PDB file of C-alpha atoms in Angstrom:
ATOM      1  CA  MET A 884     108.097  60.885 143.468  1.00  0.00           C
ATOM      2  CA  SER A 885     106.705  63.766 141.271  1.00  0.00           C
ATOM      3  CA  ARG A 886     110.409  65.172 140.396  1.00  0.00           C
ATOM      4  CA  GLU A 887     111.508  61.541 139.005  1.00  0.00           C
ATOM      5  CA  LYS A 888     108.081  61.550 137.146  1.00  0.00           C
ATOM      6  CA  GLU A 889     108.884  64.453 135.421  1.00  0.00           C
ATOM      7  CA  ARG A 890     112.250  63.628 134.898  1.00  0.00           C
ATOM      8  CA  ASP A 891     111.008  60.172 133.067  1.00  0.00           C
ATOM      9  CA  GLU A 892     108.747  61.893 130.701  1.00  0.00           C
ATOM     10  CA  ASP A 893     110.959  64.858 129.650  1.00  0.00           C
ATOM     11  CA  MET A 894     113.525  62.200 128.610  1.00  0.00           C
ATOM     12  CA  LEU A 895     110.974  59.473 126.862  1.00  0.00           C
ATOM     13  CA  ARG A 896     109.412  62.819 125.061  1.00  0.00           C
ATOM     14  CA  LEU A 897     113.078  63.363 124.127  1.00  0.00           C
ATOM     15  CA  GLN A 898     113.788  59.773 122.874  1.00  0.00           C
ATOM     16  CA  VAL A 899     110.412  58.196 121.627  1.00  0.00           C
ATOM     17  CA  PRO A 900     111.191  58.886 117.581  1.00  0.00           C
ATOM     18  CA  PHE A 901     114.536  56.682 118.059  1.00  0.00           C
ATOM     19  CA  PHE A 902     113.258  54.024 120.981  1.00  0.00           C
ATOM     20  CA  ASN A 903     109.859  53.299 118.284  1.00  0.00           C
ATOM     21  CA  ASN A 904     111.920  53.610 114.737  1.00  0.00           C
ATOM     22  CA  GLY A 905     114.718  51.223 116.384  1.00  0.00           C
ATOM     23  CA  LEU A 906     117.458  53.878 114.140  1.00  0.00           C
ATOM     24  CA  SER A 907     118.949  57.003 114.605  1.00  0.00           C
ATOM     25  CA  GLN A 908     118.092  59.796 113.256  1.00  0.00           C
ATOM     26  CA  THR A 909     121.267  62.058 113.557  1.00  0.00           C
ATOM     27  CA  GLY A 910     125.020  61.188 112.688  1.00  0.00           C
ATOM     28  CA  ALA A 911     126.355  58.366 111.038  1.00  0.00           C
ATOM     29  CA  PRO A 912     125.746  54.742 111.831  1.00  0.00           C
ATOM     30  CA  ASN A 913     129.288  54.226 112.724  1.00  0.00           C
ATOM     31  CA  THR A 914     130.001  57.034 114.695  1.00  0.00           C
ATOM     32  CA  CYS A 915     126.925  57.083 116.828  1.00  0.00           C
ATOM     33  CA  PHE A 916     125.983  53.106 117.490  1.00  0.00           C
ATOM     34  CA  ILE A 917     127.462  53.372 121.418  1.00  0.00           C
ATOM     35  CA  ASN A 918     125.462  56.289 122.451  1.00  0.00           C
ATOM     36  CA  SER A 919     122.441  55.510 120.374  1.00  0.00           C
ATOM     37  CA  LEU A 920     122.220  51.984 121.866  1.00  0.00           C
ATOM     38  CA  LEU A 921     122.568  54.099 125.471  1.00  0.00           C
ATOM     39  CA  ILE A 922     119.769  56.374 124.571  1.00  0.00           C
ATOM     40  CA  ALA A 923     117.786  53.566 123.806  1.00  0.00           C
ATOM     41  CA  LEU A 924     118.421  51.680 126.911  1.00  0.00           C
ATOM     42  CA  ARG A 925     117.803  54.615 128.874  1.00  0.00           C
ATOM     43  CA  SER A 926     114.406  54.916 126.708  1.00  0.00           C
ATOM     44  CA  LEU A 927     113.627  51.498 128.096  1.00  0.00           C
ATOM     45  CA  TYR A 928     113.860  52.130 131.452  1.00  0.00           C
ATOM     46  CA  CYS A 929     111.987  55.356 131.361  1.00  0.00           C
ATOM     47  CA  PHE A 930     109.104  53.605 129.817  1.00  0.00           C
ATOM     48  CA  VAL A 931     109.296  50.898 132.034  1.00  0.00           C
ATOM     49  CA  ARG A 932     109.313  52.920 134.824  1.00  0.00           C
ATOM     50  CA  LEU A 933     106.018  55.183 133.426  1.00  0.00           C
ATOM     51  CA  LEU A 934     104.149  52.379 132.466  1.00  0.00           C
ATOM     52  CA  LEU A 935     104.950  50.582 135.874  1.00  0.00           C
ATOM     53  CA  THR A 936     103.811  53.515 137.924  1.00  0.00           C
ATOM     54  CA  GLY A 937     100.630  54.263 136.261  1.00  0.00           C
ATOM     55  CA  HIS A 938     102.020  57.475 134.845  1.00  0.00           C
ATOM     56  CA  LEU A 939     101.996  56.096 130.927  1.00  0.00           C
ATOM     57  CA  PHE A 940      98.718  57.430 130.434  1.00  0.00           C
ATOM     58  CA  ASP A 941      99.151  60.939 132.046  1.00  0.00           C
ATOM     59  CA  PHE A 942     102.184  60.746 129.674  1.00  0.00           C
ATOM     60  CA  TYR A 943     100.306  60.502 126.669  1.00  0.00           C
ATOM     61  CA  HIS A 944      97.146  62.691 127.538  1.00  0.00           C
ATOM     62  CA  VAL A 945      99.587  65.571 128.252  1.00  0.00           C
ATOM     63  CA  HIS A 946     102.195  65.536 125.387  1.00  0.00           C
ATOM     64  CA  GLY A 947     100.733  63.725 122.685  1.00  0.00           C
ATOM     65  CA  TYR A 948     102.325  63.058 119.463  1.00  0.00           C
ATOM     66  CA  GLU A 949     102.514  65.596 116.143  1.00  0.00           C
ATOM     67  CA  ASP A 950     103.478  62.297 114.074  1.00  0.00           C
ATOM     68  CA  ASP A 951     100.745  60.110 113.858  1.00  0.00           C
ATOM     69  CA  ARG A 952     103.100  57.232 112.682  1.00  0.00           C
ATOM     70  CA  GLU A 953     105.229  57.878 116.354  1.00  0.00           C
ATOM     71  CA  LEU A 954     101.995  57.234 118.093  1.00  0.00           C
ATOM     72  CA  LEU A 955     101.219  53.844 116.189  1.00  0.00           C
ATOM     73  CA  TYR A 956     104.710  52.480 116.761  1.00  0.00           C
ATOM     74  CA  SER A 957     104.916  53.013 120.448  1.00  0.00           C
ATOM     75  CA  LEU A 958     101.245  51.654 120.744  1.00  0.00           C
ATOM     76  CA  ILE A 959     102.416  48.316 119.043  1.00  0.00           C
ATOM     77  CA  ALA A 960     105.263  47.941 121.454  1.00  0.00           C
ATOM     78  CA  LEU A 961     102.705  48.848 124.503  1.00  0.00           C
ATOM     79  CA  LEU A 962     100.521  46.310 123.378  1.00  0.00           C
ATOM     80  CA  ARG A 963     103.248  43.744 122.899  1.00  0.00           C
ATOM     81  CA  ALA A 964     103.937  44.026 126.624  1.00  0.00           C
ATOM     82  CA  MET A 965     100.445  43.977 127.574  1.00  0.00           C
ATOM     83  CA  LEU A 966      99.576  40.815 125.452  1.00  0.00           C
ATOM     84  CA  GLN A 967     102.218  39.196 127.185  1.00  0.00           C
ATOM     85  CA  ASP A 968      99.950  38.750 130.312  1.00  0.00           C
ATOM     86  CA  THR A 969      96.391  40.606 130.235  1.00  0.00           C
ATOM     87  CA  SER A 970      96.247  39.921 134.102  1.00  0.00           C
ATOM     88  CA  ARG A 971      98.881  42.677 133.932  1.00  0.00           C
ATOM     89  CA  TYR A 972      95.898  45.320 133.170  1.00  0.00           C
ATOM     90  CA  GLN A 973      94.533  44.649 136.861  1.00  0.00           C
ATOM     91  CA  MET A 974      96.965  47.030 138.042  1.00  0.00           C
ATOM     92  CA  PHE A 975      95.794  49.571 136.261  1.00  0.00           C
ATOM     93  CA  THR A 976      92.451  51.409 137.479  1.00  0.00           C
ATOM     94  CA  SER A 977      89.001  52.203 135.083  1.00  0.00           C
ATOM     95  CA  GLU A 978      90.021  55.838 134.900  1.00  0.00           C
ATOM     96  CA  ARG A 979      93.607  55.118 133.433  1.00  0.00           C
ATOM     97  CA  ARG A 980      91.940  52.530 131.056  1.00  0.00           C
ATOM     98  CA  LEU A 981      89.501  54.884 129.802  1.00  0.00           C
ATOM     99  CA  LYS A 982      91.128  57.429 129.259  1.00  0.00           C
ATOM    100  CA  PHE A 983      93.583  55.760 127.287  1.00  0.00           C
ATOM    101  CA  VAL A 984      90.762  54.750 125.360  1.00  0.00           C
ATOM    102  CA  ARG A 985      89.379  58.128 125.303  1.00  0.00           C
ATOM    103  CA  ILE A 986      92.919  59.084 123.347  1.00  0.00           C
ATOM    104  CA  LEU A 987      92.419  56.530 121.035  1.00  0.00           C
ATOM    105  CA  GLN A 988      89.290  57.938 120.163  1.00  0.00           C
ATOM    106  CA  ARG A 989      90.343  61.619 119.871  1.00  0.00           C
ATOM    107  CA  LYS A 990      93.070  60.409 117.493  1.00  0.00           C
ATOM    108  CA  SER A 991      90.887  57.941 115.253  1.00  0.00           C
ATOM    109  CA  ASP A 992      88.381  61.288 114.869  1.00  0.00           C
ATOM    110  CA  GLN A 993      91.154  63.852 114.022  1.00  0.00           C
ATOM    111  CA  LEU A 994      92.374  60.963 111.300  1.00  0.00           C
ATOM    112  CA  GLY A 995      88.435  60.976 110.192  1.00  0.00           C
ATOM    113  CA  LEU A 996      88.390  56.995 111.536  1.00  0.00           C
ATOM    114  CA  HIS A 997      85.293  55.682 112.634  1.00  0.00           C
ATOM    115  CA  GLY A 998      86.705  53.526 115.125  1.00  0.00           C
ATOM    116  CA  HIS A 999      84.049  51.767 117.438  1.00  0.00           C
ATOM    117  CA  GLY A1000      83.443  54.160 119.925  1.00  0.00           C
ATOM    118  CA  PRO A1001      84.632  54.110 124.044  1.00  0.00           C
ATOM    119  CA  VAL A1002      84.624  51.050 125.535  1.00  0.00           C
ATOM    120  CA  GLU A1003      82.487  50.758 128.947  1.00  0.00           C
ATOM    121  CA  MET A1004      84.464  49.126 131.994  1.00  0.00           C
ATOM    122  CA  ASP A1005      84.161  49.529 135.573  1.00  0.00           C
ATOM    123  CA  GLU A1006      86.818  47.999 138.160  1.00  0.00           C
ATOM    124  CA  GLN A1007      85.993  44.312 137.359  1.00  0.00           C
ATOM    125  CA  GLY A1008      86.149  45.250 133.579  1.00  0.00           C
ATOM    126  CA  ASP A1009      87.403  42.793 131.062  1.00  0.00           C
ATOM    127  CA  PRO A1010      90.888  43.954 129.679  1.00  0.00           C
ATOM    128  CA  SER A1011      90.278  42.168 126.597  1.00  0.00           C
ATOM    129  CA  GLU A1012      87.967  44.757 125.792  1.00  0.00           C
ATOM    130  CA  LEU A1013      90.518  47.300 125.660  1.00  0.00           C
ATOM    131  CA  ILE A1014      92.896  45.117 123.705  1.00  0.00           C
ATOM    132  CA  VAL A1015      90.314  44.735 121.016  1.00  0.00           C
ATOM    133  CA  TYR A1016      89.705  48.159 120.525  1.00  0.00           C
ATOM    134  CA  MET A1017      93.184  49.453 120.452  1.00  0.00           C
ATOM    135  CA  VAL A1018      93.929  46.491 117.549  1.00  0.00           C
ATOM    136  CA  ASN A1019      91.052  47.812 115.718  1.00  0.00           C
ATOM    137  CA  TRP A1020      92.180  51.220 115.874  1.00  0.00           C
ATOM    138  CA  LEU A1021      95.677  49.769 114.708  1.00  0.00           C
ATOM    139  CA  GLN A1022      94.376  48.580 111.970  1.00  0.00           C
ATOM    140  CA  GLU A1023      92.580  51.817 110.696  1.00  0.00           C
ATOM    141  CA  SER A1024      95.834  53.904 111.307  1.00  0.00           C
ATOM    142  CA  LEU A1025      97.386  51.261 109.223  1.00  0.00           C
ATOM    143  CA  GLN A1026      95.101  51.652 106.371  1.00  0.00           C
ATOM    144  CA  GLN A1027      94.880  55.152 106.839  1.00  0.00           C
ATOM    145  CA  VAL A1028      98.949  55.685 106.636  1.00  0.00           C
ATOM    146  CA  CYS A1029      98.943  53.365 103.889  1.00  0.00           C
ATOM    147  CA  ALA A1030      96.732  55.470 102.114  1.00  0.00           C
ATOM    148  CA  GLU A1031      98.348  58.777 102.417  1.00  0.00           C
ATOM    149  CA  HIS A1032     101.875  56.781 100.934  1.00  0.00           C
ATOM    150  CA  GLU A1033      99.843  55.813  97.975  1.00  0.00           C
ATOM    151  CA  GLN A1034      98.454  59.233  98.013  1.00  0.00           C
ATOM    152  CA  ARG A1035     102.243  60.804  98.096  1.00  0.00           C
ATOM    153  CA  ASP A1036     103.664  57.980  95.627  1.00  0.00           C
ATOM    154  CA  SER A1037     101.138  59.207  92.781  1.00  0.00           C
ATOM    155  CA  GLY A1038     102.122  62.500  93.427  1.00  0.00           C
ATOM    156  CA  GLY A1039     105.230  62.010  91.674  1.00  0.00           C
ATOM    157  CA  GLN A1040     107.741  61.332  94.080  1.00  0.00           C
ATOM    158  CA  GLN A1041     111.279  60.433  93.320  1.00  0.00           C
ATOM    159  CA  ALA A1042     112.026  56.546  92.840  1.00  0.00           C
ATOM    160  CA  SER A1043     114.568  57.077  96.328  1.00  0.00           C
ATOM    161  CA  GLN A1044     111.562  58.604  98.183  1.00  0.00           C
ATOM    162  CA  ARG A1045     108.806  55.852  96.735  1.00  0.00           C
ATOM    163  CA  SER A1046     111.504  52.931  98.277  1.00  0.00           C
ATOM    164  CA  ARG A1047     111.911  54.423 101.684  1.00  0.00           C
ATOM    165  CA  THR A1048     107.593  55.076 101.766  1.00  0.00           C
ATOM    166  CA  ARG A1049     107.564  51.186 100.809  1.00  0.00           C
ATOM    167  CA  GLU A1050     109.508  49.969 103.290  1.00  0.00           C
ATOM    168  CA  GLU A1051     108.182  52.324 106.143  1.00  0.00           C
ATOM    169  CA  ALA A1052     104.795  50.627 105.192  1.00  0.00           C
ATOM    170  CA  SER A1053     105.993  47.645 105.611  1.00  0.00           C
ATOM    171  CA  ARG A1054     107.537  48.121 108.494  1.00  0.00           C
ATOM    172  CA  VAL A1055     104.314  48.858 109.870  1.00  0.00           C
ATOM    173  CA  ALA A1056     102.591  46.371 108.434  1.00  0.00           C
ATOM    174  CA  ASN A1057     105.182  43.659 109.672  1.00  0.00           C
ATOM    175  CA  GLN A1058     104.612  45.129 113.328  1.00  0.00           C
ATOM    176  CA  LEU A1059     100.795  44.393 112.916  1.00  0.00           C
ATOM    177  CA  ARG A1060     101.514  41.450 111.955  1.00  0.00           C
ATOM    178  CA  ASN A1061     103.512  40.501 114.819  1.00  0.00           C
ATOM    179  CA  LEU A1062     101.130  42.220 117.206  1.00  0.00           C
ATOM    180  CA  LEU A1063      98.452  39.824 115.836  1.00  0.00           C
ATOM    181  CA  ASN A1064     100.725  36.951 116.416  1.00  0.00           C
ATOM    182  CA  GLU A1065     101.339  37.302 119.803  1.00  0.00           C
ATOM    183  CA  PHE A1066      97.408  38.291 120.402  1.00  0.00           C
ATOM    184  CA  VAL A1067      96.820  34.269 120.092  1.00  0.00           C
ATOM    185  CA  PRO A1068      98.213  32.995 122.926  1.00  0.00           C
ATOM    186  CA  ALA A1069      96.455  35.709 125.148  1.00  0.00           C
ATOM    187  CA  MET A1070      93.015  33.831 124.438  1.00  0.00           C
ATOM    188  CA  SER A1071      92.231  31.333 126.294  1.00  0.00           C
ATOM    189  CA  ASP A1072      89.461  29.949 123.877  1.00  0.00           C
ATOM    190  CA  PHE A1073      91.639  28.712 121.244  1.00  0.00           C
ATOM    191  CA  THR A1074      92.442  25.653 123.744  1.00  0.00           C
ATOM    192  CA  ARG A1075      88.726  24.587 123.570  1.00  0.00           C
ATOM    193  CA  CYS A1076      85.850  24.258 121.090  1.00  0.00           C
ATOM    194  CA  PRO A1077      82.846  26.676 121.048  1.00  0.00           C
ATOM    195  CA  ALA A1078      80.611  24.236 123.046  1.00  0.00           C
ATOM    196  CA  GLY A1079      83.648  24.023 126.014  1.00  0.00           C
ATOM    197  CA  HIS A1080      85.007  20.813 124.979  1.00  0.00           C
ATOM    198  CA  VAL A1081      88.581  20.391 124.919  1.00  0.00           C
ATOM    199  CA  SER A1082      90.032  20.462 121.355  1.00  0.00           C
ATOM    200  CA  GLY A1083      93.322  19.145 122.112  1.00  0.00           C
ATOM    201  CA  GLN A1084      96.468  21.380 120.626  1.00  0.00           C
ATOM    202  CA  VAL A1085      96.054  24.411 119.039  1.00  0.00           C
ATOM    203  CA  GLN A1086      98.374  25.590 115.932  1.00  0.00           C
ATOM    204  CA  PRO A1087      96.685  29.290 115.571  1.00  0.00           C
ATOM    205  CA  THR A1088      98.855  30.859 112.302  1.00  0.00           C
ATOM    206  CA  LEU A1089      97.797  34.381 111.315  1.00  0.00           C
ATOM    207  CA  ILE A1090      96.917  34.827 107.537  1.00  0.00           C
ATOM    208  CA  GLN A1091      99.683  36.460 106.078  1.00  0.00           C
ATOM    209  CA  LEU A1092      99.283  39.679 104.070  1.00  0.00           C
ATOM    210  CA  PRO A1093     101.067  39.270 100.543  1.00  0.00           C
ATOM    211  CA  LEU A1094     103.523  42.120 101.071  1.00  0.00           C
ATOM    212  CA  GLN A1095     105.261  41.134  97.590  1.00  0.00           C
ATOM    213  CA  LYS A1096     101.875  43.135  95.938  1.00  0.00           C
ATOM    214  CA  TYR A1097     101.600  45.026  99.370  1.00  0.00           C
ATOM    215  CA  TYR A1098     102.076  48.581  98.762  1.00  0.00           C
ATOM    216  CA  SER A1099      99.784  49.410  95.739  1.00  0.00           C
ATOM    217  CA  ASN A1100      97.052  47.298  97.087  1.00  0.00           C
ATOM    218  CA  ILE A1101      97.287  47.589 100.455  1.00  0.00           C
ATOM    219  CA  THR A1102      93.161  48.526 100.516  1.00  0.00           C
ATOM    220  CA  GLU A1103      92.368  45.037  99.040  1.00  0.00           C
ATOM    221  CA  CYS A1104      94.385  43.172 100.867  1.00  0.00           C
ATOM    222  CA  LEU A1105      93.066  44.539 104.213  1.00  0.00           C
ATOM    223  CA  ALA A1106      89.337  44.370 102.685  1.00  0.00           C
ATOM    224  CA  ASP A1107      90.177  40.489 102.008  1.00  0.00           C
ATOM    225  CA  TYR A1108      91.643  39.151 104.705  1.00  0.00           C
ATOM    226  CA  PHE A1109      90.110  41.421 107.791  1.00  0.00           C
ATOM    227  CA  SER A1110      86.517  39.809 107.663  1.00  0.00           C
ATOM    228  CA  PRO A1111      83.763  40.636 109.921  1.00  0.00           C
ATOM    229  CA  GLU A1112      82.485  36.884 110.054  1.00  0.00           C
ATOM    230  CA  ILE A1113      83.667  34.341 112.537  1.00  0.00           C
ATOM    231  CA  VAL A1114      83.198  30.526 111.541  1.00  0.00           C
ATOM    232  CA  TYR A1115      84.243  27.303 112.811  1.00  0.00           C
ATOM    233  CA  LYS A1116      84.282  24.114 111.022  1.00  0.00           C
ATOM    234  CA  SER A1117      82.095  21.565 112.839  1.00  0.00           C
ATOM    235  CA  CYS A1118      83.898  20.024 116.236  1.00  0.00           C
ATOM    236  CA  THR A1119      84.378  16.638 116.464  1.00  0.00           C
ATOM    237  CA  THR A1120      83.127  16.124 119.754  1.00  0.00           C
ATOM    238  CA  CYS A1121      79.811  17.897 119.631  1.00  0.00           C
ATOM    239  CA  ARG A1122      79.360  18.277 115.516  1.00  0.00           C
ATOM    240  CA  LEU A1123      78.098  21.697 116.253  1.00  0.00           C
ATOM    241  CA  ASP A1124      77.404  23.568 112.802  1.00  0.00           C
ATOM    242  CA  SER A1125      79.213  27.102 112.146  1.00  0.00           C
ATOM    243  CA  VAL A1126      76.080  28.715 113.451  1.00  0.00           C
ATOM    244  CA  GLU A1127      75.558  26.992 116.696  1.00  0.00           C
ATOM    245  CA  ALA A1128      78.859  27.072 117.498  1.00  0.00           C
ATOM    246  CA  ARG A1129      79.258  30.845 116.888  1.00  0.00           C
ATOM    247  CA  LYS A1130      76.054  31.714 118.708  1.00  0.00           C
ATOM    248  CA  ALA A1131      77.631  29.194 122.165  1.00  0.00           C
ATOM    249  CA  SER A1132      81.076  30.836 121.543  1.00  0.00           C
ATOM    250  CA  ARG A1133      81.223  34.066 123.766  1.00  0.00           C
ATOM    251  CA  LEU A1134      84.180  35.181 120.814  1.00  0.00           C
ATOM    252  CA  SER A1135      81.093  35.744 119.191  1.00  0.00           C
ATOM    253  CA  GLN A1136      80.189  38.784 121.088  1.00  0.00           C
ATOM    254  CA  LEU A1137      83.719  40.756 119.769  1.00  0.00           C
ATOM    255  CA  PRO A1138      83.063  43.730 117.835  1.00  0.00           C
ATOM    256  CA  GLU A1139      83.030  42.801 114.175  1.00  0.00           C
ATOM    257  CA  HIS A1140      85.842  43.911 111.803  1.00  0.00           C
ATOM    258  CA  VAL A1141      88.985  42.564 114.428  1.00  0.00           C
ATOM    259  CA  PHE A1142      90.854  40.197 112.449  1.00  0.00           C
ATOM    260  CA  VAL A1143      91.170  37.132 110.676  1.00  0.00           C
ATOM    261  CA  ILE A1144      93.409  34.038 112.262  1.00  0.00           C
ATOM    262  CA  ALA A1145      93.342  30.777 110.956  1.00  0.00           C
ATOM    263  CA  PHE A1146      93.665  27.938 112.905  1.00  0.00           C
ATOM    264  CA  THR A1147      94.259  23.767 113.194  1.00  0.00           C
ATOM    265  CA  TYR A1148      94.007  21.244 115.479  1.00  0.00           C
ATOM    266  CA  ASN A1149      94.078  17.565 115.545  1.00  0.00           C
ATOM    267  CA  ARG A1150      91.553  15.371 117.736  1.00  0.00           C
ATOM    268  CA  ASN A1151      91.233  11.580 117.127  1.00  0.00           C
ATOM    269  CA  ASN A1152      93.634  11.814 114.281  1.00  0.00           C
ATOM    270  CA  HIS A1153      91.173  14.074 112.678  1.00  0.00           C
ATOM    271  CA  ASN A1154      91.991  17.525 111.532  1.00  0.00           C
ATOM    272  CA  VAL A1155      89.370  20.892 112.529  1.00  0.00           C
ATOM    273  CA  SER A1156      89.609  24.197 111.007  1.00  0.00           C
ATOM    274  CA  GLY A1157      88.179  27.205 110.995  1.00  0.00           C
ATOM    275  CA  TYR A1158      88.973  31.142 111.159  1.00  0.00           C
ATOM    276  CA  LEU A1159      88.508  33.648 113.743  1.00  0.00           C
TER     277      LEU A1159
END
């Protein structure tokens, strides 16, 4: 088992840049497509094996990444798998979850990000706490990456380099946006009002980042759309105002600066809307 683990780690470490970026970085696309596809499938197989055996956290801890963007892509891929079924987290021990949080904290410190500190979790800890922490870290990392891109752009890059930088930053933003879209169904609270009344069909819609003016104003865009406040409009059943509703909801216990989601649902032919 140890030999298989080492083989999976070696294979994944060699192919992670391709696996994360989705593009072959060597050779012509026409001549390397089949080989690249086989490499991607094998990398995916190794990634899944490490995840299912619980060795993925050890892999990140031992090897890490020199390029923070590669880590960012890997975390997004990992989060997508985790968000599909939060109960899957129970297979991970508290020690492994905390180890992964510490890795994120260390990377945040290296980037000069403040973060939200380590998450305290025991064996019965809520895995959503880990999700919230990583989503926060991803948002701050995205801001850092975009700030670096802007700094390089202002340093007199050629037009072709600026275009590639813009595309790369846009790809990161799109992946984060898709991640947040997948985060919504994982939270059962969206099917009820803050007081616990069944609220009918909830149709959450992520507020779209204005990517057309995205590159030069990414910092302002994030500041405008990611609000620390959790607001609920009055429920058609209990008529709670936003303050009481916020107090009644356990979602109010989430850390600030998580993300903003606009949602609407229909109750007795009346549309109720709010923001999370």
